Amino acid sequence: MLAKAVANHTTAAFIRVVGSEFVQKYLGEGPRMVRDVFRLAKENAPAIIFIDEVDAIATARFDAQTGADREVQRILMELLNQNAFTWLRFGGKLITFEVCTAKMNLSDEVDLEDYVSRPDKISAAEIAAICQEAGMHAVRKNRYLILPKDFEKGYRTNVKKPDTDFDFYK
């Protein structure tokens, strides 16, 4: 739902795919479908691809016992190869913060651009968690107005300094 809201707010094309559709009867069909989805997204750029029921293809790496399991692993590798996880650039982060806080009662002192401009690499899920934590912190303090200190608490709680630099943040 968050992905669709962001797509509508940014006028990006929204492509919804069910993960189990990638698991096909014939060998190689799943990875071909993944390539087709990403080709469609490139043709309609900017685009957001939402993969529902991703657990149909997200299995543990070493659980591949059968040919079908290995095909699922090939589909996952194709998803990674298609750059599926190049997440949020500067403008996308701000839009995600704005969508997540649209119905929140923010203090005028809250500067969302401050959180966007920080060097930490954060995903849309982390942004949503930051906003939710900020709102919950204000509620715990019996306030209807969300202050900058609430966002700081949410930021510290949800943004960890990674030990490694993962490729999908680049």
Short mmCIF file of N, CA and C in Angstrom, two decimals:
data_model
loop_
_atom_site.label_atom_id
_atom_site.label_comp_id
_atom_site.label_asym_id
_atom_site.label_seq_id
_atom_site.Cartn_x
_atom_site.Cartn_y
_atom_site.Cartn_z
N MET A 1 0.82 -1.18 0.00
CA MET A 1 0.00 0.00 0.00
C MET A 1 0.88 1.26 0.00
N LEU A 2 1.96 1.21 0.77
CA LEU A 2 2.89 2.33 0.81
C LEU A 2 3.52 2.54 -0.56
N ALA A 3 3.89 1.45 -1.22
CA ALA A 3 4.52 1.56 -2.54
C ALA A 3 3.56 2.19 -3.55
N LYS A 4 2.29 1.82 -3.51
CA LYS A 4 1.31 2.38 -4.43
C LYS A 4 1.08 3.86 -4.14
N ALA A 5 1.06 4.24 -2.86
CA ALA A 5 0.89 5.64 -2.49
C ALA A 5 2.06 6.48 -3.00
N VAL A 6 3.26 5.95 -2.86
CA VAL A 6 4.44 6.66 -3.37
C VAL A 6 4.37 6.78 -4.88
N ALA A 7 3.96 5.71 -5.56
CA ALA A 7 3.85 5.74 -7.02
C ALA A 7 2.83 6.78 -7.46
N ASN A 8 1.70 6.85 -6.78
CA ASN A 8 0.68 7.85 -7.14
C ASN A 8 1.17 9.26 -6.87
N HIS A 9 1.90 9.42 -5.77
CA HIS A 9 2.40 10.75 -5.41
C HIS A 9 3.47 11.24 -6.39
N THR A 10 4.21 10.31 -6.96
CA THR A 10 5.30 10.67 -7.85
C THR A 10 4.96 10.51 -9.32
N THR A 11 3.77 10.07 -9.62
CA THR A 11 3.32 9.76 -10.99
C THR A 11 4.17 8.67 -11.64
N ALA A 12 4.80 7.84 -10.82
CA ALA A 12 5.57 6.71 -11.35
C ALA A 12 4.61 5.59 -11.72
N ALA A 13 5.01 4.80 -12.70
CA ALA A 13 4.22 3.63 -13.06
C ALA A 13 4.30 2.63 -11.91
N PHE A 14 3.19 1.98 -11.60
CA PHE A 14 3.15 1.00 -10.52
C PHE A 14 2.90 -0.37 -11.13
N ILE A 15 3.86 -1.27 -10.96
CA ILE A 15 3.76 -2.61 -11.52
C ILE A 15 3.66 -3.59 -10.36
N ARG A 16 2.52 -4.28 -10.28
CA ARG A 16 2.30 -5.26 -9.21
C ARG A 16 2.41 -6.66 -9.79
N VAL A 17 3.25 -7.47 -9.16
CA VAL A 17 3.47 -8.84 -9.60
C VAL A 17 3.30 -9.75 -8.39
N VAL A 18 2.70 -10.90 -8.60
CA VAL A 18 2.58 -11.90 -7.54
C VAL A 18 3.78 -12.83 -7.65
N GLY A 19 4.52 -12.98 -6.55
CA GLY A 19 5.75 -13.77 -6.55
C GLY A 19 5.57 -15.19 -7.03
N SER A 20 4.44 -15.80 -6.71
CA SER A 20 4.23 -17.19 -7.12
C SER A 20 4.11 -17.33 -8.64
N GLU A 21 3.81 -16.24 -9.35
CA GLU A 21 3.74 -16.29 -10.81
C GLU A 21 5.12 -16.54 -11.43
N PHE A 22 6.18 -16.20 -10.71
CA PHE A 22 7.52 -16.41 -11.22
C PHE A 22 7.93 -17.89 -11.19
N VAL A 23 7.28 -18.66 -10.35
CA VAL A 23 7.59 -20.09 -10.24
C VAL A 23 6.77 -20.82 -11.29
N GLN A 24 7.41 -21.18 -12.38
CA GLN A 24 6.72 -21.77 -13.53
C GLN A 24 7.11 -23.23 -13.72
N LYS A 25 6.33 -23.88 -14.55
CA LYS A 25 6.51 -25.31 -14.82
C LYS A 25 7.81 -25.58 -15.59
N TYR A 26 8.13 -24.70 -16.52
CA TYR A 26 9.27 -24.95 -17.40
C TYR A 26 10.51 -24.22 -16.93
N LEU A 27 11.64 -24.89 -17.03
CA LEU A 27 12.92 -24.36 -16.60
C LEU A 27 13.26 -23.08 -17.38
N GLY A 28 13.67 -22.05 -16.67
CA GLY A 28 14.07 -20.80 -17.30
C GLY A 28 12.94 -19.82 -17.52
N GLU A 29 11.72 -20.25 -17.36
CA GLU A 29 10.56 -19.40 -17.59
C GLU A 29 10.45 -18.29 -16.53
N GLY A 30 10.73 -18.64 -15.26
CA GLY A 30 10.66 -17.66 -14.17
C GLY A 30 11.64 -16.51 -14.35
N PRO A 31 12.94 -16.81 -14.55
CA PRO A 31 13.89 -15.71 -14.77
C PRO A 31 13.55 -14.86 -16.00
N ARG A 32 12.99 -15.49 -17.05
CA ARG A 32 12.58 -14.72 -18.23
C ARG A 32 11.47 -13.74 -17.86
N MET A 33 10.54 -14.19 -17.01
CA MET A 33 9.45 -13.32 -16.59
C MET A 33 9.97 -12.15 -15.76
N VAL A 34 10.98 -12.41 -14.92
CA VAL A 34 11.59 -11.34 -14.12
C VAL A 34 12.22 -10.30 -15.05
N ARG A 35 12.95 -10.77 -16.05
CA ARG A 35 13.56 -9.84 -17.02
C ARG A 35 12.49 -9.03 -17.73
N ASP A 36 11.37 -9.67 -18.09
CA ASP A 36 10.28 -8.97 -18.78
C ASP A 36 9.67 -7.89 -17.90
N VAL A 37 9.50 -8.18 -16.62
CA VAL A 37 8.93 -7.18 -15.70
C VAL A 37 9.86 -5.98 -15.60
N PHE A 38 11.17 -6.23 -15.49
CA PHE A 38 12.11 -5.11 -15.38
C PHE A 38 12.25 -4.36 -16.70
N ARG A 39 12.13 -5.07 -17.82
CA ARG A 39 12.12 -4.39 -19.12
C ARG A 39 10.91 -3.46 -19.21
N LEU A 40 9.75 -3.94 -18.78
CA LEU A 40 8.54 -3.13 -18.76
C LEU A 40 8.71 -1.90 -17.87
N ALA A 41 9.36 -2.09 -16.73
CA ALA A 41 9.60 -0.97 -15.81
C ALA A 41 10.54 0.06 -16.45
N LYS A 42 11.57 -0.41 -17.15
CA LYS A 42 12.49 0.52 -17.81
C LYS A 42 11.80 1.29 -18.92
N GLU A 43 10.90 0.61 -19.65
CA GLU A 43 10.16 1.28 -20.73
C GLU A 43 9.20 2.33 -20.19
N ASN A 44 8.71 2.14 -18.98
CA ASN A 44 7.74 3.05 -18.37
C ASN A 44 8.36 3.84 -17.23
N ALA A 45 9.66 4.04 -17.26
CA ALA A 45 10.36 4.74 -16.18
C ALA A 45 9.82 6.15 -16.02
N PRO A 46 9.75 6.64 -14.80
CA PRO A 46 10.07 5.96 -13.55
C PRO A 46 8.97 4.97 -13.18
N ALA A 47 9.37 3.89 -12.52
CA ALA A 47 8.42 2.84 -12.17
C ALA A 47 8.77 2.24 -10.82
N ILE A 48 7.73 1.74 -10.15
CA ILE A 48 7.89 1.03 -8.89
C ILE A 48 7.36 -0.38 -9.11
N ILE A 49 8.19 -1.38 -8.81
CA ILE A 49 7.77 -2.77 -8.94
C ILE A 49 7.46 -3.30 -7.54
N PHE A 50 6.24 -3.75 -7.36
CA PHE A 50 5.81 -4.32 -6.09
C PHE A 50 5.61 -5.82 -6.28
N ILE A 51 6.39 -6.62 -5.54
CA ILE A 51 6.28 -8.07 -5.65
C ILE A 51 5.51 -8.58 -4.43
N ASP A 52 4.25 -8.93 -4.64
CA ASP A 52 3.40 -9.46 -3.58
C ASP A 52 3.71 -10.95 -3.41
N GLU A 53 3.51 -11.45 -2.22
CA GLU A 53 3.77 -12.86 -1.91
C GLU A 53 5.20 -13.26 -2.29
N VAL A 54 6.15 -12.41 -1.95
CA VAL A 54 7.54 -12.68 -2.29
C VAL A 54 8.05 -13.93 -1.58
N ASP A 55 7.37 -14.35 -0.51
CA ASP A 55 7.81 -15.55 0.20
C ASP A 55 7.70 -16.81 -0.66
N ALA A 56 6.95 -16.74 -1.77
CA ALA A 56 6.88 -17.89 -2.68
C ALA A 56 8.22 -18.17 -3.34
N ILE A 57 9.05 -17.13 -3.47
CA ILE A 57 10.36 -17.32 -4.09
C ILE A 57 11.51 -17.07 -3.13
N ALA A 58 11.23 -16.61 -1.93
CA ALA A 58 12.29 -16.28 -0.97
C ALA A 58 12.49 -17.44 -0.01
N THR A 59 13.32 -18.38 -0.39
CA THR A 59 13.62 -19.53 0.46
C THR A 59 15.06 -19.42 0.93
N ALA A 60 15.41 -20.21 1.91
CA ALA A 60 16.79 -20.23 2.39
C ALA A 60 17.70 -20.74 1.28
N ARG A 61 18.87 -20.19 1.19
CA ARG A 61 19.78 -20.49 0.09
C ARG A 61 20.16 -21.97 0.01
N PHE A 62 20.39 -22.61 1.13
CA PHE A 62 20.89 -23.98 1.11
C PHE A 62 19.77 -25.02 1.22
N ASP A 63 18.53 -24.60 1.07
CA ASP A 63 17.42 -25.54 1.14
C ASP A 63 17.08 -26.15 -0.22
N ALA A 64 17.81 -25.80 -1.26
CA ALA A 64 17.47 -26.27 -2.60
C ALA A 64 17.72 -27.78 -2.71
N GLN A 65 16.65 -28.56 -2.66
CA GLN A 65 16.74 -30.01 -2.73
C GLN A 65 16.36 -30.54 -4.10
N THR A 66 15.40 -29.90 -4.74
CA THR A 66 14.87 -30.39 -6.01
C THR A 66 15.17 -29.41 -7.13
N GLY A 67 14.84 -29.83 -8.34
CA GLY A 67 15.01 -28.94 -9.49
C GLY A 67 14.15 -27.70 -9.37
N ALA A 68 12.96 -27.85 -8.81
CA ALA A 68 12.07 -26.70 -8.63
C ALA A 68 12.67 -25.71 -7.65
N ASP A 69 13.29 -26.22 -6.58
CA ASP A 69 13.94 -25.34 -5.61
C ASP A 69 15.10 -24.58 -6.25
N ARG A 70 15.85 -25.28 -7.09
CA ARG A 70 16.97 -24.61 -7.76
C ARG A 70 16.45 -23.54 -8.73
N GLU A 71 15.31 -23.79 -9.35
CA GLU A 71 14.71 -22.80 -10.25
C GLU A 71 14.31 -21.55 -9.47
N VAL A 72 13.79 -21.74 -8.28
CA VAL A 72 13.44 -20.61 -7.42
C VAL A 72 14.70 -19.81 -7.10
N GLN A 73 15.79 -20.50 -6.83
CA GLN A 73 17.05 -19.80 -6.56
C GLN A 73 17.51 -19.00 -7.78
N ARG A 74 17.32 -19.56 -8.97
CA ARG A 74 17.68 -18.83 -10.19
C ARG A 74 16.83 -17.57 -10.34
N ILE A 75 15.54 -17.67 -9.98
CA ILE A 75 14.66 -16.50 -10.05
C ILE A 75 15.15 -15.41 -9.11
N LEU A 76 15.53 -15.81 -7.89
CA LEU A 76 16.04 -14.82 -6.93
C LEU A 76 17.31 -14.16 -7.45
N MET A 77 18.20 -14.95 -8.03
CA MET A 77 19.43 -14.38 -8.58
C MET A 77 19.12 -13.40 -9.71
N GLU A 78 18.13 -13.72 -10.53
CA GLU A 78 17.74 -12.82 -11.61
C GLU A 78 17.19 -11.52 -11.05
N LEU A 79 16.42 -11.60 -9.96
CA LEU A 79 15.92 -10.39 -9.32
C LEU A 79 17.08 -9.50 -8.87
N LEU A 80 18.08 -10.11 -8.26
CA LEU A 80 19.24 -9.34 -7.82
C LEU A 80 20.02 -8.78 -9.00
N ASN A 81 20.16 -9.57 -10.06
CA ASN A 81 20.89 -9.12 -11.25
C ASN A 81 20.20 -7.97 -11.95
N GLN A 82 18.90 -7.88 -11.84
CA GLN A 82 18.15 -6.81 -12.50
C GLN A 82 18.18 -5.51 -11.71
N ASN A 83 19.04 -5.46 -10.69
CA ASN A 83 19.17 -4.24 -9.88
C ASN A 83 17.89 -3.90 -9.15
N ALA A 84 17.22 -4.92 -8.65
CA ALA A 84 15.93 -4.73 -7.99
C ALA A 84 16.05 -3.89 -6.73
N PHE A 85 17.24 -3.83 -6.17
CA PHE A 85 17.35 -3.19 -4.87
C PHE A 85 18.14 -1.89 -4.90
N THR A 86 18.05 -1.15 -5.97
CA THR A 86 18.60 0.20 -5.96
C THR A 86 17.50 1.08 -5.40
N TRP A 87 17.58 1.36 -4.13
CA TRP A 87 16.43 1.93 -3.42
C TRP A 87 16.22 3.41 -3.64
N LEU A 88 16.48 4.17 -2.65
CA LEU A 88 16.01 5.55 -2.65
C LEU A 88 17.14 6.55 -2.83
N ARG A 89 16.96 7.41 -3.79
CA ARG A 89 17.86 8.53 -3.94
C ARG A 89 17.29 9.70 -3.16
N PHE A 90 17.96 10.86 -3.20
CA PHE A 90 17.58 12.00 -2.36
C PHE A 90 16.11 12.36 -2.51
N GLY A 91 15.62 12.58 -3.70
CA GLY A 91 14.22 12.98 -3.90
C GLY A 91 13.24 11.92 -3.46
N GLY A 92 13.57 10.67 -3.68
CA GLY A 92 12.68 9.57 -3.29
C GLY A 92 12.53 9.46 -1.79
N LYS A 93 13.60 9.73 -1.06
CA LYS A 93 13.53 9.67 0.40
C LYS A 93 12.56 10.74 0.93
N LEU A 94 12.67 11.95 0.41
CA LEU A 94 11.81 13.03 0.88
C LEU A 94 10.35 12.72 0.58
N ILE A 95 10.08 12.23 -0.61
CA ILE A 95 8.69 11.88 -0.97
C ILE A 95 8.17 10.79 -0.06
N THR A 96 9.01 9.80 0.25
CA THR A 96 8.58 8.72 1.14
C THR A 96 8.29 9.25 2.54
N PHE A 97 9.14 10.14 3.05
CA PHE A 97 8.87 10.77 4.34
C PHE A 97 7.55 11.55 4.29
N GLU A 98 7.33 12.29 3.21
CA GLU A 98 6.10 13.08 3.10
C GLU A 98 4.86 12.20 3.04
N VAL A 99 4.94 11.09 2.32
CA VAL A 99 3.79 10.17 2.25
C VAL A 99 3.53 9.55 3.62
N CYS A 100 4.59 9.15 4.31
CA CYS A 100 4.43 8.50 5.61
C CYS A 100 3.91 9.45 6.69
N THR A 101 4.20 10.74 6.54
CA THR A 101 3.78 11.71 7.56
C THR A 101 2.57 12.53 7.14
N ALA A 102 1.97 12.20 6.00
CA ALA A 102 0.88 13.02 5.46
C ALA A 102 -0.27 13.20 6.45
N LYS A 103 -0.60 12.18 7.21
CA LYS A 103 -1.73 12.27 8.14
C LYS A 103 -1.28 12.44 9.58
N MET A 104 -0.01 12.75 9.77
CA MET A 104 0.52 12.95 11.12
C MET A 104 0.47 14.43 11.47
N ASN A 105 0.32 14.71 12.74
CA ASN A 105 0.28 16.09 13.23
C ASN A 105 1.69 16.51 13.64
N LEU A 106 2.44 17.03 12.66
CA LEU A 106 3.84 17.39 12.89
C LEU A 106 3.98 18.82 13.39
N SER A 107 4.92 19.01 14.30
CA SER A 107 5.28 20.34 14.75
C SER A 107 5.93 21.08 13.58
N ASP A 108 5.82 22.40 13.57
CA ASP A 108 6.47 23.20 12.52
C ASP A 108 7.99 23.08 12.59
N GLU A 109 8.49 22.65 13.74
CA GLU A 109 9.94 22.52 13.93
C GLU A 109 10.51 21.26 13.27
N VAL A 110 9.65 20.31 12.90
CA VAL A 110 10.12 19.07 12.28
C VAL A 110 10.58 19.38 10.86
N ASP A 111 11.86 19.09 10.59
CA ASP A 111 12.44 19.33 9.28
C ASP A 111 12.78 17.97 8.65
N LEU A 112 11.90 17.49 7.78
CA LEU A 112 12.11 16.18 7.16
C LEU A 112 13.36 16.15 6.29
N GLU A 113 13.70 17.29 5.69
CA GLU A 113 14.90 17.34 4.84
C GLU A 113 16.17 17.07 5.64
N ASP A 114 16.13 17.34 6.94
CA ASP A 114 17.28 17.04 7.79
C ASP A 114 17.55 15.54 7.80
N TYR A 115 16.51 14.74 7.86
CA TYR A 115 16.67 13.28 7.89
C TYR A 115 17.05 12.74 6.52
N VAL A 116 16.56 13.39 5.48
CA VAL A 116 16.88 12.97 4.11
C VAL A 116 18.35 13.22 3.80
N SER A 117 18.87 14.34 4.28
CA SER A 117 20.24 14.74 3.92
C SER A 117 21.31 14.02 4.75
N ARG A 118 20.91 13.25 5.72
CA ARG A 118 21.90 12.52 6.52
C ARG A 118 22.56 11.44 5.66
N PRO A 119 23.82 11.13 5.96
CA PRO A 119 24.56 10.19 5.11
C PRO A 119 24.15 8.73 5.25
N ASP A 120 23.35 8.41 6.27
CA ASP A 120 22.94 7.01 6.46
C ASP A 120 22.10 6.55 5.29
N LYS A 121 22.34 5.33 4.87
CA LYS A 121 21.59 4.75 3.75
C LYS A 121 20.38 4.04 4.33
N ILE A 122 19.18 4.55 4.01
CA ILE A 122 17.97 3.97 4.58
C ILE A 122 16.98 3.60 3.48
N SER A 123 16.22 2.56 3.73
CA SER A 123 15.23 2.08 2.77
C SER A 123 13.87 2.69 3.08
N ALA A 124 12.91 2.46 2.21
CA ALA A 124 11.55 2.96 2.42
C ALA A 124 10.95 2.33 3.68
N ALA A 125 11.24 1.08 3.93
CA ALA A 125 10.72 0.41 5.13
C ALA A 125 11.28 1.07 6.39
N GLU A 126 12.55 1.45 6.36
CA GLU A 126 13.14 2.13 7.52
C GLU A 126 12.53 3.51 7.71
N ILE A 127 12.24 4.21 6.62
CA ILE A 127 11.59 5.52 6.72
C ILE A 127 10.21 5.37 7.35
N ALA A 128 9.45 4.38 6.91
CA ALA A 128 8.12 4.13 7.48
C ALA A 128 8.24 3.80 8.97
N ALA A 129 9.25 3.01 9.34
CA ALA A 129 9.46 2.65 10.74
C ALA A 129 9.84 3.87 11.58
N ILE A 130 10.67 4.75 11.02
CA ILE A 130 11.05 5.98 11.72
C ILE A 130 9.82 6.82 12.02
N CYS A 131 8.97 7.00 11.02
CA CYS A 131 7.76 7.81 11.18
C CYS A 131 6.81 7.18 12.19
N GLN A 132 6.65 5.87 12.11
CA GLN A 132 5.76 5.18 13.04
C GLN A 132 6.28 5.29 14.47
N GLU A 133 7.58 5.10 14.64
CA GLU A 133 8.18 5.20 15.97
C GLU A 133 8.04 6.62 16.52
N ALA A 134 8.21 7.63 15.67
CA ALA A 134 8.05 9.02 16.11
C ALA A 134 6.62 9.26 16.61
N GLY A 135 5.65 8.76 15.87
CA GLY A 135 4.26 8.91 16.29
C GLY A 135 3.97 8.18 17.59
N MET A 136 4.50 6.97 17.73
CA MET A 136 4.28 6.20 18.95
C MET A 136 4.95 6.86 20.15
N HIS A 137 6.11 7.45 19.94
CA HIS A 137 6.82 8.13 21.03
C HIS A 137 5.99 9.31 21.53
N ALA A 138 5.40 10.06 20.61
CA ALA A 138 4.54 11.18 21.01
C ALA A 138 3.31 10.68 21.77
N VAL A 139 2.72 9.60 21.31
CA VAL A 139 1.54 9.04 21.99
C VAL A 139 1.90 8.58 23.40
N ARG A 140 3.06 7.94 23.54
CA ARG A 140 3.50 7.49 24.87
C ARG A 140 3.68 8.67 25.83
N LYS A 141 3.99 9.82 25.29
CA LYS A 141 4.18 11.03 26.10
C LYS A 141 2.87 11.84 26.20
N ASN A 142 1.77 11.23 25.77
CA ASN A 142 0.44 11.87 25.81
C ASN A 142 0.39 13.18 25.03
N ARG A 143 1.03 13.20 23.88
CA ARG A 143 1.02 14.39 23.02
C ARG A 143 0.36 14.06 21.69
N TYR A 144 -0.35 15.03 21.14
CA TYR A 144 -0.93 14.88 19.80
C TYR A 144 0.01 15.44 18.74
N LEU A 145 0.95 16.27 19.16
CA LEU A 145 1.88 16.92 18.25
C LEU A 145 3.21 16.17 18.26
N ILE A 146 3.71 15.85 17.08
CA ILE A 146 4.97 15.12 16.97
C ILE A 146 6.11 16.12 16.84
N LEU A 147 7.06 16.03 17.75
CA LEU A 147 8.17 16.97 17.83
C LEU A 147 9.43 16.39 17.19
N PRO A 148 10.43 17.25 16.92
CA PRO A 148 11.69 16.75 16.37
C PRO A 148 12.35 15.67 17.24
N LYS A 149 12.22 15.79 18.57
CA LYS A 149 12.84 14.78 19.44
C LYS A 149 12.18 13.41 19.26
N ASP A 150 10.91 13.39 18.85
CA ASP A 150 10.24 12.11 18.57
C ASP A 150 10.85 11.47 17.32
N PHE A 151 11.13 12.30 16.31
CA PHE A 151 11.76 11.77 15.10
C PHE A 151 13.19 11.32 15.38
N GLU A 152 13.90 12.04 16.24
CA GLU A 152 15.26 11.63 16.61
C GLU A 152 15.24 10.26 17.27
N LYS A 153 14.27 10.06 18.16
CA LYS A 153 14.14 8.75 18.83
C LYS A 153 13.85 7.66 17.80
N GLY A 154 12.93 7.94 16.88
CA GLY A 154 12.61 6.97 15.83
C GLY A 154 13.79 6.69 14.93
N TYR A 155 14.56 7.72 14.63
CA TYR A 155 15.73 7.57 13.77
C TYR A 155 16.79 6.71 14.45
N ARG A 156 17.08 7.02 15.72
CA ARG A 156 18.10 6.25 16.45
C ARG A 156 17.67 4.79 16.63
N THR A 157 16.38 4.58 16.82
CA THR A 157 15.88 3.22 17.02
C THR A 157 15.97 2.38 15.76
N ASN A 158 15.74 2.98 14.61
CA ASN A 158 15.59 2.21 13.37
C ASN A 158 16.77 2.26 12.42
N VAL A 159 17.65 3.21 12.56
CA VAL A 159 18.78 3.32 11.63
C VAL A 159 20.04 2.87 12.35
N LYS A 160 20.53 1.75 11.93
CA LYS A 160 21.75 1.18 12.50
C LYS A 160 22.91 1.47 11.57
N LYS A 161 24.07 1.65 12.14
CA LYS A 161 25.28 1.82 11.33
C LYS A 161 25.72 0.44 10.85
N PRO A 162 25.67 0.19 9.53
CA PRO A 162 26.03 -1.15 9.04
C PRO A 162 27.53 -1.39 9.12
N ASP A 163 27.86 -2.65 9.40
CA ASP A 163 29.27 -3.05 9.40
C ASP A 163 29.78 -3.22 7.99
N THR A 164 28.87 -3.55 7.08
CA THR A 164 29.24 -3.76 5.70
C THR A 164 28.39 -2.87 4.81
N ASP A 165 28.90 -2.58 3.64
CA ASP A 165 28.18 -1.75 2.67
C ASP A 165 27.57 -2.67 1.63
N PHE A 166 26.26 -2.89 1.71
CA PHE A 166 25.59 -3.79 0.79
C PHE A 166 25.43 -3.16 -0.57
N ASP A 167 25.51 -3.98 -1.60
CA ASP A 167 25.45 -3.52 -2.98
C ASP A 167 24.12 -2.85 -3.31
N PHE A 168 23.01 -3.28 -2.70
CA PHE A 168 21.73 -2.73 -3.09
C PHE A 168 21.51 -1.31 -2.61
N TYR A 169 22.40 -0.76 -1.76
CA TYR A 169 22.28 0.63 -1.35
C TYR A 169 22.97 1.58 -2.33
N LYS A 170 23.74 1.04 -3.27
CA LYS A 170 24.51 1.88 -4.19
C LYS A 170 23.63 2.43 -5.27
#
